[in-house]
Amino acid sequence: MQRYIIAIIVMLVLVGCINEREVSEHYKQRMVIEGRIENGRAAIVTLSLNLAYNDEYDSESFREMVVRWAKVTVADDEGNEEVLTGRPNKDYPTQYIYTGSSLKGRVGHTYTLVVEYSGRKWASTTTIPSEISLEDITITHFQDSLYSITAVLPPIPTPCSIDCSLNGSTYYAPTLVGVYDASTTPRRITINRPLHNFSREDYLTYFSSDDVVKLRLNSLGNFAFDYWCEWENSIINLQNPIFPAIGNLPTNISDEGLGIWAGYGTTYYDLGPIAF
């Protein structure tokens, strides 16, 4: 889990660096934000500071980069506002999240995030698109204790993505190759197991018989689609010597912030234990 946490943050902010000397000369500590607000749910935000590509670091140095004392505020387009509360959550990559309770997302409404920390301020605005639903979900035995999950996408007017929570985790990780544009064909797709650690040699796309699976279908705005496409490409190509990830991820965070603040139209599916 610790290797995964470190890998994700390093990937988020530094995949575009060309060589170690250039990183050392141009490295600047920046705020990394991953925030989301969904229809019917409060915002969830994680904060950390970036690490230089050629730094020597371990799990303890990573924990020091997690931002726990920021003021995080979300406001809607009708003048409602909530200051999010920070709390530990071991399921998330940062193991610490900011979340609210009173201000819930609504389709078609616009939400502004403001993060204040150490005398600086970062902001971003997003709108929640309409939610969509899967037309069918099928669990099929593959071999031994392995199962595959397939689903049928509806004719979708907007891009979408699929996340997965395993075995009671409150964190929904992106499924591997789980971002789709509006023209995706065929509409029957394979839902792959989340790739929690991209260096694992024993990774399989299949689910295990003892897995308890929940899915989250997200409709995406244009920026969120571009961001998660690039994120997925970076994860897949990060260790590819022929087609390496060589570009920074896009960001919609002001004041040289990194990361994403996005609204999602979401639909949840509780599949329960894979094997009954």
mmCIF file of C-alpha atoms in Angstrom:
data_model
loop_
_atom_site.group_PDB
_atom_site.id
_atom_site.type_symbol
_atom_site.label_atom_id
_atom_site.label_comp_id
_atom_site.label_asym_id
_atom_site.label_seq_id
_atom_site.Cartn_x
_atom_site.Cartn_y
_atom_site.Cartn_z
ATOM 1 C CA MET A 1 0.000 0.000 0.000
ATOM 2 C CA GLN A 2 2.816 2.428 0.861
ATOM 3 C CA ARG A 3 4.557 1.803 -2.482
ATOM 4 C CA TYR A 4 1.260 2.502 -4.243
ATOM 5 C CA ILE A 5 0.753 5.769 -2.362
ATOM 6 C CA ILE A 6 4.208 7.055 -3.212
ATOM 7 C CA ALA A 7 3.982 5.950 -6.827
ATOM 8 C CA ILE A 8 0.666 7.696 -7.415
ATOM 9 C CA ILE A 9 1.834 11.065 -6.041
ATOM 10 C CA VAL A 10 5.140 10.954 -7.902
ATOM 11 C CA MET A 11 3.304 10.018 -11.102
ATOM 12 C CA LEU A 12 0.762 12.798 -10.605
ATOM 13 C CA VAL A 13 3.244 15.614 -10.560
ATOM 14 C CA LEU A 14 6.483 14.642 -12.184
ATOM 15 C CA VAL A 15 6.006 12.342 -15.179
ATOM 16 C CA GLY A 16 6.904 15.197 -17.498
ATOM 17 C CA CYS A 17 10.433 15.753 -16.141
ATOM 18 C CA ILE A 18 13.141 14.969 -18.685
ATOM 19 C CA ASN A 19 16.173 14.110 -16.582
ATOM 20 C CA GLU A 20 17.405 14.224 -13.008
ATOM 21 C CA ARG A 21 19.555 17.316 -13.457
ATOM 22 C CA GLU A 22 16.669 19.281 -14.931
ATOM 23 C CA VAL A 23 14.379 18.168 -12.105
ATOM 24 C CA SER A 24 16.897 19.343 -9.501
ATOM 25 C CA GLU A 25 17.233 22.747 -11.146
ATOM 26 C CA HIS A 26 13.538 23.395 -11.730
ATOM 27 C CA TYR A 27 11.813 21.555 -8.880
ATOM 28 C CA LYS A 28 9.335 23.729 -7.003
ATOM 29 C CA GLN A 29 7.120 22.537 -4.204
ATOM 30 C CA ARG A 30 3.485 22.702 -5.324
ATOM 31 C CA MET A 31 0.084 21.767 -3.948
ATOM 32 C CA VAL A 32 -1.452 18.559 -5.345
ATOM 33 C CA ILE A 33 -5.259 18.429 -5.141
ATOM 34 C CA GLU A 34 -7.627 15.621 -6.024
ATOM 35 C CA GLY A 35 -11.206 16.682 -5.348
ATOM 36 C CA ARG A 36 -14.598 15.478 -6.457
ATOM 37 C CA ILE A 37 -18.235 16.352 -5.872
ATOM 38 C CA GLU A 38 -21.051 14.079 -7.037
ATOM 39 C CA ASN A 39 -24.792 14.342 -7.407
ATOM 40 C CA GLY A 40 -26.362 13.689 -4.003
ATOM 41 C CA ARG A 41 -23.045 13.528 -2.123
ATOM 42 C CA ALA A 42 -20.680 15.889 -0.353
ATOM 43 C CA ALA A 43 -17.269 16.816 -1.694
ATOM 44 C CA ILE A 44 -14.169 14.745 -0.947
ATOM 45 C CA VAL A 45 -10.727 16.333 -1.308
ATOM 46 C CA THR A 46 -7.194 15.021 -0.729
ATOM 47 C CA LEU A 47 -4.171 17.323 -0.450
ATOM 48 C CA SER A 48 -0.436 16.728 -0.611
ATOM 49 C CA LEU A 49 2.776 18.450 -1.654
ATOM 50 C CA ASN A 50 4.772 17.144 -4.591
ATOM 51 C CA LEU A 51 8.121 15.353 -4.438
ATOM 52 C CA ALA A 52 11.070 15.885 -6.762
ATOM 53 C CA TYR A 53 11.615 13.007 -9.158
ATOM 54 C CA ASN A 54 15.179 12.317 -8.004
ATOM 55 C CA ASP A 55 14.520 12.719 -4.278
ATOM 56 C CA GLU A 56 15.243 9.815 -1.981
ATOM 57 C CA TYR A 57 12.063 9.140 -0.047
ATOM 58 C CA ASP A 58 10.331 6.505 2.023
ATOM 59 C CA SER A 59 6.904 6.081 3.560
ATOM 60 C CA GLU A 60 7.741 8.484 6.387
ATOM 61 C CA SER A 61 8.834 11.286 4.041
ATOM 62 C CA PHE A 62 5.662 10.763 2.028
ATOM 63 C CA ARG A 63 3.484 11.103 5.142
ATOM 64 C CA GLU A 64 5.164 14.443 5.781
ATOM 65 C CA MET A 65 3.984 15.639 2.355
ATOM 66 C CA VAL A 66 0.304 15.014 3.152
ATOM 67 C CA VAL A 67 -1.416 18.318 3.979
ATOM 68 C CA ARG A 68 -3.579 17.971 7.108
ATOM 69 C CA TRP A 69 -4.091 21.548 8.303
ATOM 70 C CA ALA A 70 -5.534 23.381 5.315
ATOM 71 C CA LYS A 71 -8.802 25.302 5.160
ATOM 72 C CA VAL A 72 -10.882 23.728 2.398
ATOM 73 C CA THR A 73 -14.104 25.439 1.331
ATOM 74 C CA VAL A 74 -16.720 24.448 -1.250
ATOM 75 C CA ALA A 75 -19.383 26.902 -2.460
ATOM 76 C CA ASP A 76 -22.200 26.437 -4.969
ATOM 77 C CA ASP A 77 -23.715 28.811 -7.530
ATOM 78 C CA GLU A 78 -26.552 29.747 -5.170
ATOM 79 C CA GLY A 79 -24.362 31.216 -2.420
ATOM 80 C CA ASN A 80 -24.250 28.140 -0.161
ATOM 81 C CA GLU A 81 -20.861 27.354 1.361
ATOM 82 C CA GLU A 82 -19.284 24.693 3.568
ATOM 83 C CA VAL A 83 -15.846 24.372 5.176
ATOM 84 C CA LEU A 84 -14.798 20.738 4.850
ATOM 85 C CA THR A 85 -13.564 18.749 7.833
ATOM 86 C CA GLY A 86 -10.237 16.923 7.713
ATOM 87 C CA ARG A 87 -10.104 13.377 9.018
ATOM 88 C CA PRO A 88 -7.946 10.231 8.728
ATOM 89 C CA ASN A 89 -9.102 7.605 6.233
ATOM 90 C CA LYS A 90 -6.688 4.725 5.658
ATOM 91 C CA ASP A 91 -8.502 3.613 2.500
ATOM 92 C CA TYR A 92 -7.371 6.661 0.507
ATOM 93 C CA PRO A 93 -3.891 7.005 -1.029
ATOM 94 C CA THR A 94 -3.083 9.978 1.245
ATOM 95 C CA GLN A 95 -4.737 8.262 4.257
ATOM 96 C CA TYR A 96 -6.309 11.642 5.033
ATOM 97 C CA ILE A 97 -9.320 13.354 3.439
ATOM 98 C CA TYR A 98 -11.363 16.544 3.692
ATOM 99 C CA THR A 99 -15.108 16.055 3.385
ATOM 100 C CA GLY A 100 -18.394 17.785 4.103
ATOM 101 C CA SER A 101 -21.932 16.870 5.099
ATOM 102 C CA SER A 102 -24.364 19.728 4.438
ATOM 103 C CA LEU A 103 -23.516 20.819 0.881
ATOM 104 C CA LYS A 104 -24.470 18.034 -1.544
ATOM 105 C CA GLY A 105 -23.839 18.052 -5.273
ATOM 106 C CA ARG A 106 -26.671 18.589 -7.758
ATOM 107 C CA VAL A 107 -26.674 17.919 -11.469
ATOM 108 C CA GLY A 108 -26.207 21.056 -13.558
ATOM 109 C CA HIS A 109 -24.933 23.175 -10.681
ATOM 110 C CA THR A 110 -21.486 24.733 -10.421
ATOM 111 C CA TYR A 111 -19.158 24.320 -7.429
ATOM 112 C CA THR A 112 -16.053 26.281 -6.479
ATOM 113 C CA LEU A 113 -13.266 24.780 -4.383
ATOM 114 C CA VAL A 114 -10.891 27.020 -2.423
ATOM 115 C CA VAL A 115 -7.873 25.615 -0.552
ATOM 116 C CA GLU A 116 -5.933 27.867 1.844
ATOM 117 C CA TYR A 117 -2.647 26.718 3.311
ATOM 118 C CA SER A 118 0.553 28.334 4.528
ATOM 119 C CA GLY A 119 -0.482 31.804 3.382
ATOM 120 C CA ARG A 120 -1.423 30.701 -0.144
ATOM 121 C CA LYS A 121 -4.715 30.040 -1.889
ATOM 122 C CA TRP A 122 -5.745 27.683 -4.709
ATOM 123 C CA ALA A 123 -9.125 27.597 -6.434
ATOM 124 C CA SER A 124 -11.050 25.732 -9.135
ATOM 125 C CA THR A 125 -14.623 25.545 -10.452
ATOM 126 C CA THR A 126 -16.566 22.609 -11.874
ATOM 127 C CA THR A 127 -20.091 21.626 -12.931
ATOM 128 C CA ILE A 128 -21.798 18.267 -12.297
ATOM 129 C CA PRO A 129 -22.969 16.547 -15.514
ATOM 130 C CA SER A 130 -26.065 14.339 -15.717
ATOM 131 C CA GLU A 131 -25.688 10.805 -14.391
ATOM 132 C CA ILE A 132 -25.979 7.725 -16.610
ATOM 133 C CA SER A 133 -26.663 4.044 -15.861
ATOM 134 C CA LEU A 134 -25.266 0.738 -17.075
ATOM 135 C CA GLU A 135 -27.748 -1.339 -19.034
ATOM 136 C CA ASP A 136 -26.427 -4.698 -17.820
ATOM 137 C CA ILE A 137 -23.744 -6.194 -15.550
ATOM 138 C CA THR A 138 -22.622 -9.825 -15.891
ATOM 139 C CA ILE A 139 -20.268 -11.855 -13.687
ATOM 140 C CA THR A 140 -18.746 -14.877 -15.453
ATOM 141 C CA HIS A 141 -16.539 -17.649 -14.085
ATOM 142 C CA PHE A 142 -13.219 -17.674 -15.952
ATOM 143 C CA GLN A 143 -11.109 -20.385 -14.346
ATOM 144 C CA ASP A 144 -10.214 -21.659 -10.892
ATOM 145 C CA SER A 145 -11.149 -18.860 -8.469
ATOM 146 C CA LEU A 146 -11.109 -16.075 -11.097
ATOM 147 C CA TYR A 147 -14.120 -14.225 -12.475
ATOM 148 C CA SER A 148 -14.649 -11.574 -15.126
ATOM 149 C CA ILE A 149 -17.119 -8.690 -14.982
ATOM 150 C CA THR A 150 -18.653 -7.230 -18.125
ATOM 151 C CA ALA A 151 -21.216 -4.472 -18.560
ATOM 152 C CA VAL A 152 -23.204 -2.763 -21.282
ATOM 153 C CA LEU A 153 -22.857 0.990 -21.606
ATOM 154 C CA PRO A 154 -25.935 2.967 -22.622
ATOM 155 C CA PRO A 155 -25.760 5.248 -25.664
ATOM 156 C CA ILE A 156 -23.871 7.953 -23.799
ATOM 157 C CA PRO A 157 -23.991 11.670 -24.610
ATOM 158 C CA THR A 158 -20.906 12.352 -22.449
ATOM 159 C CA PRO A 159 -17.667 10.496 -21.633
ATOM 160 C CA CYS A 160 -17.642 8.248 -18.587
ATOM 161 C CA SER A 161 -15.360 6.200 -16.368
ATOM 162 C CA ILE A 162 -15.726 3.275 -13.973
ATOM 163 C CA ASP A 163 -14.181 3.008 -10.500
ATOM 164 C CA CYS A 164 -14.155 0.020 -8.173
ATOM 165 C CA SER A 165 -14.194 -0.498 -4.423
ATOM 166 C CA LEU A 166 -13.028 -3.868 -3.119
ATOM 167 C CA ASN A 167 -13.838 -5.618 0.138
ATOM 168 C CA GLY A 168 -15.479 -2.782 2.006
ATOM 169 C CA SER A 169 -13.017 -0.012 1.156
ATOM 170 C CA THR A 170 -14.464 3.499 1.087
ATOM 171 C CA TYR A 171 -12.033 4.410 -1.705
ATOM 172 C CA TYR A 172 -13.066 3.782 -5.302
ATOM 173 C CA ALA A 173 -9.983 3.234 -7.456
ATOM 174 C CA PRO A 174 -10.086 3.690 -11.241
ATOM 175 C CA THR A 175 -10.421 0.389 -13.071
ATOM 176 C CA LEU A 176 -7.688 -0.366 -15.582
ATOM 177 C CA VAL A 177 -8.651 0.883 -19.072
ATOM 178 C CA GLY A 178 -11.884 2.218 -17.602
ATOM 179 C CA VAL A 179 -12.324 5.565 -19.364
ATOM 180 C CA TYR A 180 -14.736 5.738 -22.305
ATOM 181 C CA ASP A 181 -15.729 8.459 -24.738
ATOM 182 C CA ALA A 182 -19.196 8.950 -26.174
ATOM 183 C CA SER A 183 -18.394 6.934 -29.289
ATOM 184 C CA THR A 184 -17.189 3.786 -27.491
ATOM 185 C CA THR A 185 -18.026 0.604 -29.398
ATOM 186 C CA PRO A 186 -18.761 -2.153 -28.743
ATOM 187 C CA ARG A 187 -20.971 -1.063 -25.884
ATOM 188 C CA ARG A 188 -20.268 -4.297 -23.946
ATOM 189 C CA ILE A 189 -17.115 -3.580 -21.982
ATOM 190 C CA THR A 190 -14.871 -5.572 -19.670
ATOM 191 C CA ILE A 191 -14.442 -4.115 -16.200
ATOM 192 C CA ASN A 192 -10.886 -4.778 -15.064
ATOM 193 C CA ARG A 193 -9.624 -5.022 -11.529
ATOM 194 C CA PRO A 194 -8.076 -1.741 -10.286
ATOM 195 C CA LEU A 195 -4.312 -1.650 -10.698
ATOM 196 C CA HIS A 196 -3.321 -0.508 -7.220
ATOM 197 C CA ASN A 197 0.382 -0.989 -7.846
ATOM 198 C CA PHE A 198 1.530 -0.675 -11.437
ATOM 199 C CA SER A 199 4.823 -2.517 -10.754
ATOM 200 C CA ARG A 200 3.153 -5.695 -9.509
ATOM 201 C CA GLU A 201 4.180 -8.591 -11.704
ATOM 202 C CA ASP A 202 1.336 -10.789 -10.493
ATOM 203 C CA TYR A 203 -1.428 -8.358 -11.497
ATOM 204 C CA LEU A 204 -4.473 -9.960 -13.133
ATOM 205 C CA THR A 205 -7.407 -8.127 -14.674
ATOM 206 C CA TYR A 206 -9.792 -10.729 -13.218
ATOM 207 C CA PHE A 207 -11.536 -10.605 -9.858
ATOM 208 C CA SER A 208 -11.115 -13.285 -7.188
ATOM 209 C CA SER A 209 -13.928 -15.431 -5.852
ATOM 210 C CA ASP A 210 -13.587 -13.868 -2.390
ATOM 211 C CA ASP A 211 -13.768 -10.287 -3.642
ATOM 212 C CA VAL A 212 -16.677 -8.098 -2.538
ATOM 213 C CA VAL A 213 -17.145 -5.604 -5.362
ATOM 214 C CA LYS A 214 -18.797 -2.204 -5.662
ATOM 215 C CA LEU A 215 -18.701 -0.140 -8.855
ATOM 216 C CA ARG A 216 -19.102 3.556 -9.516
ATOM 217 C CA LEU A 217 -20.037 4.850 -12.968
ATOM 218 C CA ASN A 218 -18.993 8.481 -13.485
ATOM 219 C CA SER A 219 -20.158 10.781 -16.250
ATOM 220 C CA LEU A 220 -17.343 13.199 -17.046
ATOM 221 C CA GLY A 221 -17.047 16.785 -18.161
ATOM 222 C CA ASN A 222 -14.507 17.611 -20.850
ATOM 223 C CA PHE A 223 -11.633 18.408 -18.500
ATOM 224 C CA ALA A 224 -12.216 15.352 -16.298
ATOM 225 C CA PHE A 225 -12.227 13.157 -19.403
ATOM 226 C CA ASP A 226 -8.906 14.594 -20.607
ATOM 227 C CA TYR A 227 -7.389 14.306 -17.138
ATOM 228 C CA TRP A 228 -8.348 10.686 -16.526
ATOM 229 C CA CYS A 229 -7.320 9.661 -20.055
ATOM 230 C CA GLU A 230 -3.866 11.133 -19.412
ATOM 231 C CA TRP A 231 -3.751 9.586 -15.925
ATOM 232 C CA GLU A 232 -4.566 6.173 -17.371
ATOM 233 C CA ASN A 233 -1.981 6.587 -20.121
ATOM 234 C CA SER A 234 0.659 7.519 -17.538
ATOM 235 C CA ILE A 235 -0.109 4.496 -15.374
ATOM 236 C CA ILE A 236 0.079 2.120 -18.336
ATOM 237 C CA ASN A 237 3.172 3.648 -19.957
ATOM 238 C CA LEU A 238 5.168 4.811 -16.947
ATOM 239 C CA GLN A 239 7.474 1.792 -17.103
ATOM 240 C CA ASN A 240 7.353 1.315 -20.849
ATOM 241 C CA PRO A 241 10.843 2.053 -22.297
ATOM 242 C CA ILE A 242 9.488 2.412 -25.852
ATOM 243 C CA PHE A 243 6.462 4.634 -25.180
ATOM 244 C CA PRO A 244 7.149 6.213 -21.775
ATOM 245 C CA ALA A 245 4.877 8.761 -20.126
ATOM 246 C CA ILE A 246 6.600 12.070 -20.924
ATOM 247 C CA GLY A 247 3.953 14.734 -20.259
ATOM 248 C CA ASN A 248 2.628 16.311 -17.094
ATOM 249 C CA LEU A 249 -1.005 15.670 -16.315
ATOM 250 C CA PRO A 250 -3.358 18.562 -17.094
ATOM 251 C CA THR A 251 -4.654 20.606 -14.180
ATOM 252 C CA ASN A 252 -7.546 22.987 -13.531
ATOM 253 C CA ILE A 253 -6.137 24.253 -10.213
ATOM 254 C CA SER A 254 -5.142 27.929 -9.999
ATOM 255 C CA ASP A 255 -1.888 29.440 -8.662
ATOM 256 C CA GLU A 256 0.381 26.699 -10.058
ATOM 257 C CA GLY A 257 -1.531 23.985 -8.236
ATOM 258 C CA LEU A 258 -1.554 20.435 -9.595
ATOM 259 C CA GLY A 259 -4.361 17.908 -9.868
ATOM 260 C CA ILE A 260 -8.094 18.071 -10.457
ATOM 261 C CA TRP A 261 -11.336 19.395 -9.010
ATOM 262 C CA ALA A 262 -14.256 17.849 -10.880
ATOM 263 C CA GLY A 263 -17.975 17.257 -10.701
ATOM 264 C CA TYR A 264 -19.305 13.806 -11.580
ATOM 265 C CA GLY A 265 -22.726 12.420 -12.337
ATOM 266 C CA THR A 266 -22.452 9.080 -10.545
ATOM 267 C CA THR A 267 -24.381 5.827 -10.267
ATOM 268 C CA TYR A 268 -23.348 3.139 -7.742
ATOM 269 C CA TYR A 269 -23.637 -0.647 -8.070
ATOM 270 C CA ASP A 270 -23.182 -3.062 -5.170
ATOM 271 C CA LEU A 271 -22.303 -6.450 -6.702
ATOM 272 C CA GLY A 272 -21.565 -8.089 -3.358
ATOM 273 C CA PRO A 273 -19.385 -11.237 -3.184
ATOM 274 C CA ILE A 274 -18.216 -12.358 -6.634
ATOM 275 C CA ALA A 275 -18.851 -16.061 -5.948
ATOM 276 C CA PHE A 276 -22.086 -17.051 -4.194
#
